[in-house]
């Protein structure tokens, strides 16, 4: 592709994205594709001769779009949001335009320094503890996912404690509501399923500190070593908030690593009135949240912060001769390869930078506030409806509700709503009851879209009376 052809195709690609986003409401939110539908329509082998980019864009419309679930649609209320945004898309584009691999400071000094700097900005913007600043003993690193961040924290905790009798003696703790990535991380990190203790929750689905304390004390009495606790701020099923200060107090005397998973809820701290999500973070070892969920930065962008970077680097560092360089030897620079599992890394800080600069903190606050307000209004309507009930408090953008009927009836309601094409919700289950989750958080989601979703619900369950 010549530079001129690249320019023309590049303009066409941006035009394509602009048109897609303008028309996004015209597509069924959840893809209606059948299994194998796309593969049946694609050529058996890659083309022998190069094709024109126009042909690629045409196939994007004809072949790919029918197989897309429209995560950026204002009617997307499933899972948690995965915000994209024009400045984020451009940041991503510029990152691949530069095409750098920023594994070490020396491989692109600006990639490392911009990352440290925007993560320090975020510490201020979110009101996080100063210990997380890269200018101190701790620091932040961008990872691909909260799952990877939890794995890194877990391995750092494991390496700190394993000397005292080996891996088999260690114990891990998370609530019954913790994300599945904690169990997955434990599995990858070499733990047996019985080494992860799932701690009971209270009526609000938050971890019970007394149950955690009892489990840890019982383990200590049994001669095994408590190693790692994951507290969740904003659980996936219902956005329950584990009491981090009380949990930290239990961890401290036993030297247990405390990781906090704020994957979704962490973005809320951009609003001063929602900073209760940060409570206790000044007493934790590591914390992660996903700007790629609710902070307008396209997937993938998770931030992991540690209060002390030493244990993480000790756990992750491997030092082959071919990567030796004067800057690393000087210890005056950060080499982010030592802060996560892969060696290579993308220049993800660029999209976070373009997002922060384009929206400003005020723009990000407006985005989060709008969704919290819309979710609150929806919760009030549900509470006023005789056939519906809510399963959990609506503190942020997630509304959990069910029909006062059987699980089968709730499943049928969910399927009917999703088959309508106008919206997409997903389900969860607590206390063995199925419920619907409506996560309000799309960049394009406005009051009228929540109104339309409510109209869809009411058309199936009846007017509030
Ligand atoms: C979404 C979510 C995760 C997983 O996020 P990934 O970045 O996709 O790994 C982890 N924890 C919680 C609480 C979540 O909501």
Coordinates of C-alpha atoms and ligand atoms in Angstrom, one line a residue:
X1 CA 0.0 0.0 0.0
X2 CA 1.6 3.3 -1.1
X3 CA 1.5 6.3 1.2
X4 CA -1.2 7.9 -1.0
X5 CA -3.3 4.7 -1.1
X6 CA -2.9 4.4 2.7
X7 CA -4.1 8.0 3.1
X8 CA -7.2 7.3 1.0
X9 CA -8.0 4.0 2.7
X10 CA -7.4 5.6 6.0
X11 CA -9.9 8.4 5.3
X12 CA -12.3 5.7 4.1
X13 CA -11.9 3.7 7.3
X14 CA -12.6 6.7 9.5
X15 CA -15.6 7.5 7.3
X16 CA -16.7 4.0 7.8
X17 CA -16.5 4.2 11.6
X18 CA -18.3 7.6 11.7
X19 CA -21.1 6.2 9.5
X20 CA -21.3 3.0 11.7
X21 CA -21.6 5.0 14.9
X22 CA -24.2 7.3 13.3
X23 CA -26.3 4.3 12.2
X24 CA -25.7 2.1 15.2
X25 CA -29.2 2.3 16.6
X26 CA -30.5 0.7 13.4
X27 CA -28.9 -2.7 14.1
X28 CA -30.3 -5.4 16.4
X29 CA -28.1 -4.9 19.5
X30 CA -27.3 -8.6 20.0
X31 CA -26.1 -10.3 16.8
X32 CA -28.6 -12.7 15.3
X33 CA -25.9 -14.7 13.5
X34 CA -26.2 -18.5 13.6
X35 CA -23.1 -20.6 14.5
X36 CA -20.9 -20.9 11.4
X37 CA -22.7 -18.2 9.4
X38 CA -19.7 -16.1 8.8
X39 CA -17.3 -18.9 8.1
X40 CA -19.6 -20.4 5.4
X41 CA -19.4 -17.0 3.6
X42 CA -15.6 -16.5 3.7
X43 CA -13.2 -17.9 1.1
X44 CA -11.6 -21.2 2.0
X45 CA -8.1 -19.7 1.7
X46 CA -6.4 -16.3 2.0
X47 CA -6.3 -14.5 -1.4
X48 CA -3.2 -15.2 -3.5
X49 CA -3.2 -11.6 -4.9
X50 CA -3.7 -8.5 -2.9
X51 CA -7.2 -7.1 -3.0
X52 CA -8.4 -3.5 -2.8
X53 CA -9.2 -1.9 0.6
X54 CA -12.6 -0.9 -0.8
X55 CA -13.4 -4.6 -1.2
X56 CA -12.4 -5.1 2.4
X57 CA -14.7 -2.3 3.6
X58 CA -17.6 -3.7 1.5
X59 CA -17.2 -7.1 3.2
X60 CA -17.1 -5.4 6.5
X61 CA -20.6 -4.2 5.8
X62 CA -21.9 -7.3 4.2
X63 CA -20.2 -10.2 6.0
X64 CA -18.9 -8.9 9.3
X65 CA -21.6 -6.5 10.6
X66 CA -24.3 -9.2 10.8
X67 CA -22.0 -11.1 13.2
X68 CA -21.4 -8.1 15.4
X69 CA -23.1 -7.5 18.8
X70 CA -23.1 -3.7 19.1
X71 CA -21.4 -3.0 22.3
X72 CA -21.4 0.7 21.5
X73 CA -25.1 0.8 20.9
X74 CA -27.1 3.0 23.3
X75 CA -29.4 0.0 23.8
X76 CA -26.5 -2.2 25.0
X77 CA -27.1 -2.9 28.7
X78 CA -25.5 -6.3 29.0
X79 CA -22.6 -7.4 31.2
X80 CA -20.8 -4.2 32.0
X81 CA -20.2 -1.5 29.4
X82 CA -17.0 -1.5 27.3
X83 CA -16.8 2.1 26.4
X84 CA -15.2 3.3 23.2
X85 CA -15.0 6.9 22.2
X86 CA -13.7 9.0 19.3
X87 CA -10.6 10.3 21.1
X88 CA -10.0 6.7 22.4
X89 CA -10.2 5.3 18.9
X90 CA -7.8 7.9 17.6
X91 CA -5.4 7.3 20.5
X92 CA -5.5 3.6 19.5
X93 CA -4.9 4.4 15.9
X94 CA -2.0 6.6 16.7
X95 CA -0.5 3.9 18.9
X96 CA -0.5 1.4 16.0
X97 CA 0.6 4.1 13.7
X98 CA 3.8 4.4 15.8
X99 CA 3.9 0.7 16.0
X100 CA 6.3 0.6 19.0
X101 CA 6.8 -2.2 21.4
X102 CA 7.4 -0.6 24.7
X103 CA 8.7 -3.6 26.8
X104 CA 11.5 -1.5 28.3
X105 CA 12.1 2.2 28.8
X106 CA 14.9 2.1 26.2
X107 CA 12.6 0.5 23.5
X108 CA 10.6 3.8 23.5
X109 CA 11.2 6.1 26.4
X110 CA 8.0 8.1 25.8
X111 CA 5.8 5.0 25.9
X112 CA 7.0 4.2 29.4
X113 CA 7.1 7.8 30.7
X114 CA 3.7 8.7 29.3
X115 CA 2.2 5.6 31.0
X116 CA 3.7 6.5 34.4
X117 CA 2.6 10.0 34.0
X118 CA -1.0 9.5 33.0
X119 CA -1.4 6.8 35.7
X120 CA -0.1 9.4 38.2
X121 CA -2.7 11.8 36.7
X122 CA -5.3 9.2 37.4
X123 CA -4.2 8.8 41.0
X124 CA -5.1 12.5 41.4
X125 CA -8.2 12.4 39.2
X126 CA -9.7 9.5 41.1
X127 CA -8.5 10.6 44.6
X128 CA -6.4 7.4 45.1
X129 CA -3.7 7.0 47.7
X130 CA -0.4 8.8 47.0
X131 CA 1.4 5.5 47.6
X132 CA 0.2 4.5 44.1
X133 CA 2.2 7.3 42.4
X134 CA 5.1 6.1 40.3
X135 CA 7.2 8.8 41.9
X136 CA 7.1 6.9 45.2
X137 CA 7.6 3.3 46.2
X138 CA 4.6 2.0 44.4
X139 CA 3.2 2.8 41.0
X140 CA 0.8 1.9 38.2
X141 CA 1.0 -0.2 35.1
X142 CA -1.5 -0.7 32.2
X143 CA -2.5 -4.4 31.6
X144 CA -4.8 -6.0 29.2
X145 CA -7.4 -7.1 31.7
X146 CA -8.5 -7.2 35.4
X147 CA -7.9 -10.9 35.1
X148 CA -4.2 -10.4 34.3
X149 CA -3.9 -7.8 37.0
X150 CA -5.3 -10.2 39.6
X151 CA -3.0 -12.9 38.4
X152 CA 0.0 -10.7 38.8
X153 CA -1.0 -9.6 42.3
X154 CA -1.6 -13.2 43.3
X155 CA 1.8 -14.3 42.0
X156 CA 3.5 -11.4 43.8
X157 CA 1.7 -12.5 47.0
X158 CA 2.7 -16.2 46.4
X159 CA 6.3 -15.4 45.9
X160 CA 6.4 -13.3 49.1
X161 CA 5.1 -16.2 51.2
X162 CA 5.9 -19.4 49.5
X163 CA 9.3 -19.7 51.2
X164 CA 7.5 -20.5 54.4
X165 CA 6.7 -24.1 53.6
X166 CA 6.0 -24.1 49.9
X167 CA 3.0 -23.5 47.7
X168 CA 0.7 -26.2 49.1
X169 CA 0.6 -24.5 52.5
X170 CA -0.8 -21.2 51.2
X171 CA -4.4 -20.1 51.3
X172 CA -6.3 -17.6 49.3
X173 CA -9.6 -15.8 50.1
X174 CA -12.3 -14.1 48.1
X175 CA -16.1 -13.7 48.6
X176 CA -18.6 -16.1 47.0
X177 CA -19.4 -13.1 44.7
X178 CA -15.8 -12.5 43.5
X179 CA -15.2 -12.5 39.8
X180 CA -14.3 -15.8 38.2
X181 CA -10.9 -14.4 37.2
X182 CA -9.8 -14.9 40.8
X183 CA -10.4 -18.7 40.7
X184 CA -8.8 -18.7 37.2
X185 CA -5.8 -16.8 38.4
X186 CA -5.4 -19.2 41.3
X187 CA -5.5 -22.1 38.9
X188 CA -2.9 -20.6 36.6
X189 CA -0.7 -19.7 39.6
X190 CA -0.5 -23.4 40.6
X191 CA -3.0 -23.5 43.4
X192 CA -5.4 -26.4 44.0
X193 CA -9.2 -25.5 44.2
X194 CA -9.3 -26.2 47.9
X195 CA -6.6 -23.5 48.5
X196 CA -9.1 -20.8 47.6
X197 CA -11.6 -20.2 50.3
X198 CA -14.9 -18.6 49.2
X199 CA -16.1 -16.4 52.1
X200 CA -19.8 -15.9 52.9
X201 CA -21.5 -12.6 52.1
X202 CA -24.1 -10.6 54.0
X203 CA -27.6 -9.6 52.8
X204 CA -26.1 -6.9 50.6
X205 CA -23.8 -9.6 49.0
X206 CA -20.7 -8.0 50.5
X207 CA -18.0 -10.1 52.1
X208 CA -18.6 -10.7 55.8
X209 CA -15.4 -9.6 57.7
X210 CA -16.2 -11.9 60.6
X211 CA -16.4 -14.9 58.2
X212 CA -13.0 -13.9 56.7
X213 CA -11.4 -13.5 60.1
X214 CA -12.8 -16.9 61.2
X215 CA -11.5 -18.6 58.1
X216 CA -8.0 -17.0 58.4
X217 CA -7.8 -17.8 62.1
X218 CA -8.8 -21.4 61.5
X219 CA -6.2 -21.7 58.8
X220 CA -3.5 -20.3 61.0
X221 CA -4.5 -22.7 63.8
X222 CA -4.3 -25.5 61.2
X223 CA -0.7 -24.5 60.5
X224 CA -1.3 -23.3 56.9
X225 CA -0.4 -19.8 55.7
X226 CA -2.9 -17.2 54.6
X227 CA -1.4 -15.5 51.6
X228 CA -3.8 -13.4 49.5
X229 CA -7.2 -11.8 49.9
X230 CA -9.2 -10.4 47.0
X231 CA -11.9 -7.8 48.0
X232 CA -14.2 -6.7 45.3
X233 CA -15.5 -3.2 45.0
X234 CA -18.5 -3.6 42.7
X235 CA -19.1 -7.3 42.1
X236 CA -20.0 -8.4 38.7
X237 CA -23.5 -9.8 39.6
X238 CA -24.8 -6.9 41.6
X239 CA -22.0 -4.2 42.3
X240 CA -21.8 -5.3 45.9
X241 CA -19.0 -3.5 47.8
X242 CA -16.8 -5.5 50.1
X243 CA -15.8 -3.6 53.3
X244 CA -12.2 -2.9 52.4
X245 CA -11.2 -1.1 55.7
X246 CA -12.4 -4.0 57.9
X247 CA -10.8 -6.6 55.5
X248 CA -7.5 -4.7 55.6
X249 CA -7.5 -4.8 59.4
X250 CA -7.9 -8.6 59.3
X251 CA -5.1 -9.0 56.7
X252 CA -2.5 -6.8 58.3
X253 CA -1.5 -8.8 61.4
X254 CA -1.1 -11.9 59.3
X255 CA 0.9 -10.3 56.6
X256 CA -1.7 -11.2 54.0
X257 CA -1.6 -9.5 50.6
X258 CA -4.8 -7.5 50.0
X259 CA -5.8 -7.0 46.4
X260 CA -8.9 -5.0 45.5
X261 CA -10.8 -5.7 42.3
X262 CA -12.7 -2.5 41.2
X263 CA -12.8 -3.5 37.6
X264 CA -16.2 -1.8 36.9
X265 CA -16.8 0.5 39.9
X266 CA -13.3 2.1 40.0
X267 CA -14.3 4.6 37.3
X268 CA -16.9 6.1 39.6
X269 CA -14.2 7.7 41.7
X270 CA -13.8 10.3 39.0
X271 CA -16.8 11.9 40.7
X272 CA -16.0 13.2 44.2
X273 CA -19.5 12.3 45.5
X274 CA -18.8 8.6 44.5
X275 CA -15.4 8.3 46.1
X276 CA -16.8 6.0 48.7
X277 CA -15.7 3.3 46.2
X278 CA -12.1 4.1 47.3
X279 CA -12.7 3.5 51.0
X280 CA -9.8 1.7 52.5
X281 CA -7.5 1.7 49.4
X282 CA -4.8 3.4 51.4
X283 CA -4.4 0.1 53.3
X284 CA -4.2 -2.3 50.4
X285 CA -1.3 -3.9 48.5
X286 CA -2.8 -3.7 45.0
X287 CA -5.8 -2.3 43.3
X288 CA -7.1 -2.5 39.7
X289 CA -9.9 -1.0 37.7
X290 CA -10.8 -1.0 34.0
X291 CA -10.8 2.3 32.2
X292 CA -12.0 0.1 29.3
X293 CA -15.3 -0.5 31.1
X294 CA -16.7 2.8 32.1
X295 CA -14.1 5.5 31.4
X296 CA -14.4 5.9 27.6
X297 CA -11.0 4.2 26.8
X298 CA -11.4 1.4 24.3
X299 CA -10.6 -2.2 25.3
X300 CA -8.0 -3.1 26.4
X301 CA -6.9 -0.9 29.3
X302 CA -6.8 -2.1 32.9
X303 CA -4.7 -0.2 35.5
X304 CA -3.0 -2.1 38.2
X305 CA -1.6 -0.1 41.1
X306 CA 0.7 -1.4 43.8
X307 CA 1.6 0.4 47.0
X308 CA 5.1 -1.1 46.8
X309 CA 6.4 -2.2 43.4
X310 CA 9.2 -4.4 44.8
X311 CA 7.3 -7.6 45.4
X312 CA 5.6 -7.4 42.0
X313 CA 8.9 -6.8 40.2
X314 CA 10.7 -9.6 42.2
X315 CA 7.9 -12.0 41.1
X316 CA 7.8 -11.0 37.4
X317 CA 11.4 -10.2 36.6
X318 CA 13.6 -12.4 34.4
X319 CA 16.8 -10.8 33.1
X320 CA 18.2 -12.3 29.9
X321 CA 21.5 -10.9 28.7
X322 CA 20.1 -9.7 25.3
X323 CA 17.8 -7.2 27.1
X324 CA 20.6 -5.6 29.1
X325 CA 21.0 -1.9 28.5
X326 CA 22.6 1.1 30.2
X327 CA 19.3 2.8 31.1
X328 CA 17.9 -0.4 32.9
X329 CA 21.3 -0.9 34.6
X330 CA 21.1 2.7 35.9
X331 CA 17.9 1.9 37.8
X332 CA 16.7 5.4 36.9
X333 CA 13.9 4.1 34.6
X334 CA 10.9 1.9 34.8
X335 CA 10.9 -1.2 32.7
X336 CA 7.3 -2.3 32.5
X337 CA 8.2 -5.8 31.2
X338 CA 8.9 -6.5 34.9
X339 CA 5.3 -5.5 35.9
X340 CA 3.3 -8.1 34.1
X341 CA 3.3 -11.5 32.4
X342 CA 4.2 -10.8 28.8
X343 CA 7.4 -9.3 27.7
X344 CA 6.1 -7.2 24.8
X345 CA 3.6 -4.4 25.4
X346 CA 1.5 -2.0 23.3
X347 CA 1.6 1.7 23.7
X348 CA -1.8 1.8 25.5
X349 CA -1.1 5.0 27.5
X350 CA -1.6 6.9 24.3
X351 CA -5.4 6.2 24.2
X352 CA -5.8 7.0 27.9
X353 CA -3.9 10.3 27.3
X354 CA -6.1 11.3 24.3
X355 CA -9.2 10.4 26.3
X356 CA -8.2 12.4 29.4
X357 CA -7.1 15.4 27.3
X358 CA -10.2 15.4 25.1
X359 CA -12.9 15.0 27.7
X360 CA -11.1 16.6 30.6
X361 CA -12.0 15.3 34.1
X362 CA -15.2 17.3 33.9
X363 CA -16.3 15.5 30.7
X364 CA -15.6 12.1 32.3
X365 CA -17.6 13.1 35.4
X366 CA -20.6 14.1 33.3
X367 CA -20.4 10.7 31.6
X368 CA -20.4 8.7 34.8
X369 CA -23.0 10.9 36.5
X370 CA -25.4 10.6 33.7
X371 CA -25.5 6.9 34.0
X372 CA -25.8 6.8 37.7
X373 CA -28.7 9.1 37.5
X374 CA -30.5 7.1 34.7
X375 CA -30.0 3.9 36.7
X376 CA -31.4 5.5 39.8
X377 CA -34.5 6.6 37.9
X378 CA -35.0 3.2 36.4
X379 CA -34.6 1.6 39.9
X380 CA -37.4 3.9 41.2
X381 CA -39.7 2.8 38.3
X382 CA -39.0 -0.9 39.0
X383 CA -39.7 -0.4 42.7
X384 CA -43.1 1.2 41.9
X385 CA -44.1 -1.7 39.6
X386 CA -46.1 -4.4 41.4
X387 CA -44.9 -7.3 39.2
X388 CA -41.2 -6.4 39.5
X389 CA -38.7 -6.4 42.3
X390 CA -35.1 -5.3 42.7
X391 CA -32.4 -7.8 43.9
X392 CA -29.8 -5.4 45.1
X393 CA -29.2 -1.7 45.8
X394 CA -28.5 0.5 42.7
X395 CA -25.5 2.4 43.8
X396 CA -23.9 3.0 40.4
X397 CA -25.1 2.2 36.9
X398 CA -26.3 -1.3 37.4
X399 CA -29.9 -2.2 38.0
X400 CA -30.7 -5.8 39.1
X401 CA -34.3 -6.8 38.9
X402 CA -36.7 -9.7 38.4
X403 CA -40.3 -10.5 37.7
X404 CA -42.0 -11.8 40.8
X405 CA -42.4 -15.2 39.2
X406 CA -40.3 -18.3 38.4
X407 CA -36.8 -18.4 37.0
X408 CA -38.4 -19.8 33.8
X409 CA -40.6 -16.7 33.5
X410 CA -37.7 -14.4 34.1
X411 CA -35.6 -16.3 31.4
X412 CA -38.5 -15.9 29.0
X413 CA -38.7 -12.2 29.7
X414 CA -35.0 -11.8 29.1
X415 CA -35.1 -13.8 25.9
X416 CA -38.1 -11.8 24.6
X417 CA -36.4 -8.5 25.4
X418 CA -33.2 -9.5 23.7
X419 CA -34.9 -11.0 20.7
X420 CA -36.6 -7.6 20.1
X421 CA -33.3 -6.3 18.9
X422 CA -33.9 -3.0 20.6
X423 CA -31.8 -3.7 23.7
X424 CA -29.5 -6.3 25.2
X425 CA -29.5 -7.3 28.9
X426 CA -27.8 -10.3 30.6
X427 CA -28.7 -12.3 33.7
X428 CA -27.0 -13.3 36.9
X429 CA -28.0 -15.6 39.8
X430 CA -27.7 -15.0 43.5
X431 CA -29.2 -17.1 46.3
X432 CA -30.2 -19.5 43.5
X433 CA -32.5 -16.9 41.9
X434 CA -32.2 -15.8 38.3
X435 CA -32.4 -12.0 37.7
X436 CA -31.9 -9.5 34.9
X437 CA -29.0 -7.1 34.9
X438 CA -29.4 -3.7 33.2
X439 CA -26.0 -1.9 33.1
X440 CA -26.5 1.7 32.0
X441 CA -23.1 3.0 30.9
X442 CA -22.8 3.4 27.1
X443 CA -21.3 6.6 25.8
X444 CA -24.3 7.1 23.5
X445 CA -26.9 6.0 26.1
X446 CA -29.2 8.9 27.0
X447 CA -32.5 9.2 28.9
X448 CA -34.5 8.3 25.8
X449 CA -32.8 5.0 25.4
X450 CA -33.5 4.0 29.0
X451 CA -37.1 5.2 28.4
X452 CA -37.3 2.9 25.3
X453 CA -35.9 0.0 27.3
X454 CA -38.5 0.6 30.0
X455 CA -41.2 0.7 27.4
X456 CA -40.0 -2.7 26.1
X457 CA -40.1 -4.2 29.6
X458 CA -43.5 -2.7 30.4
X459 CA -44.9 -4.0 27.1
X460 CA -44.1 -7.5 28.3
X461 CA -44.9 -7.4 32.0
X462 CA -47.8 -4.9 31.9
X463 CA -48.2 -1.3 33.0
X464 CA -47.4 -0.5 36.6
X465 CA -51.2 -0.2 37.2
Ligands
LIG1 C1 -15.4 -7.3 34.4 C2 -14.8 -7.7 35.7 C3 -13.6 -8.4 35.7 C4 -12.9 -9.0 34.5 O1 -12.4 -8.0 33.7 P1 -11.4 -8.3 32.5 O2 -10.7 -7.0 32.4 O3 -12.2 -8.7 31.3 O4 -10.5 -9.5 32.9 C5 -13.0 -8.7 36.9 N1 -13.6 -8.3 38.1 C6 -14.8 -7.7 38.1 C7 -15.5 -7.3 39.4 C8 -15.5 -7.4 36.9 O5 -16.7 -6.8 36.8

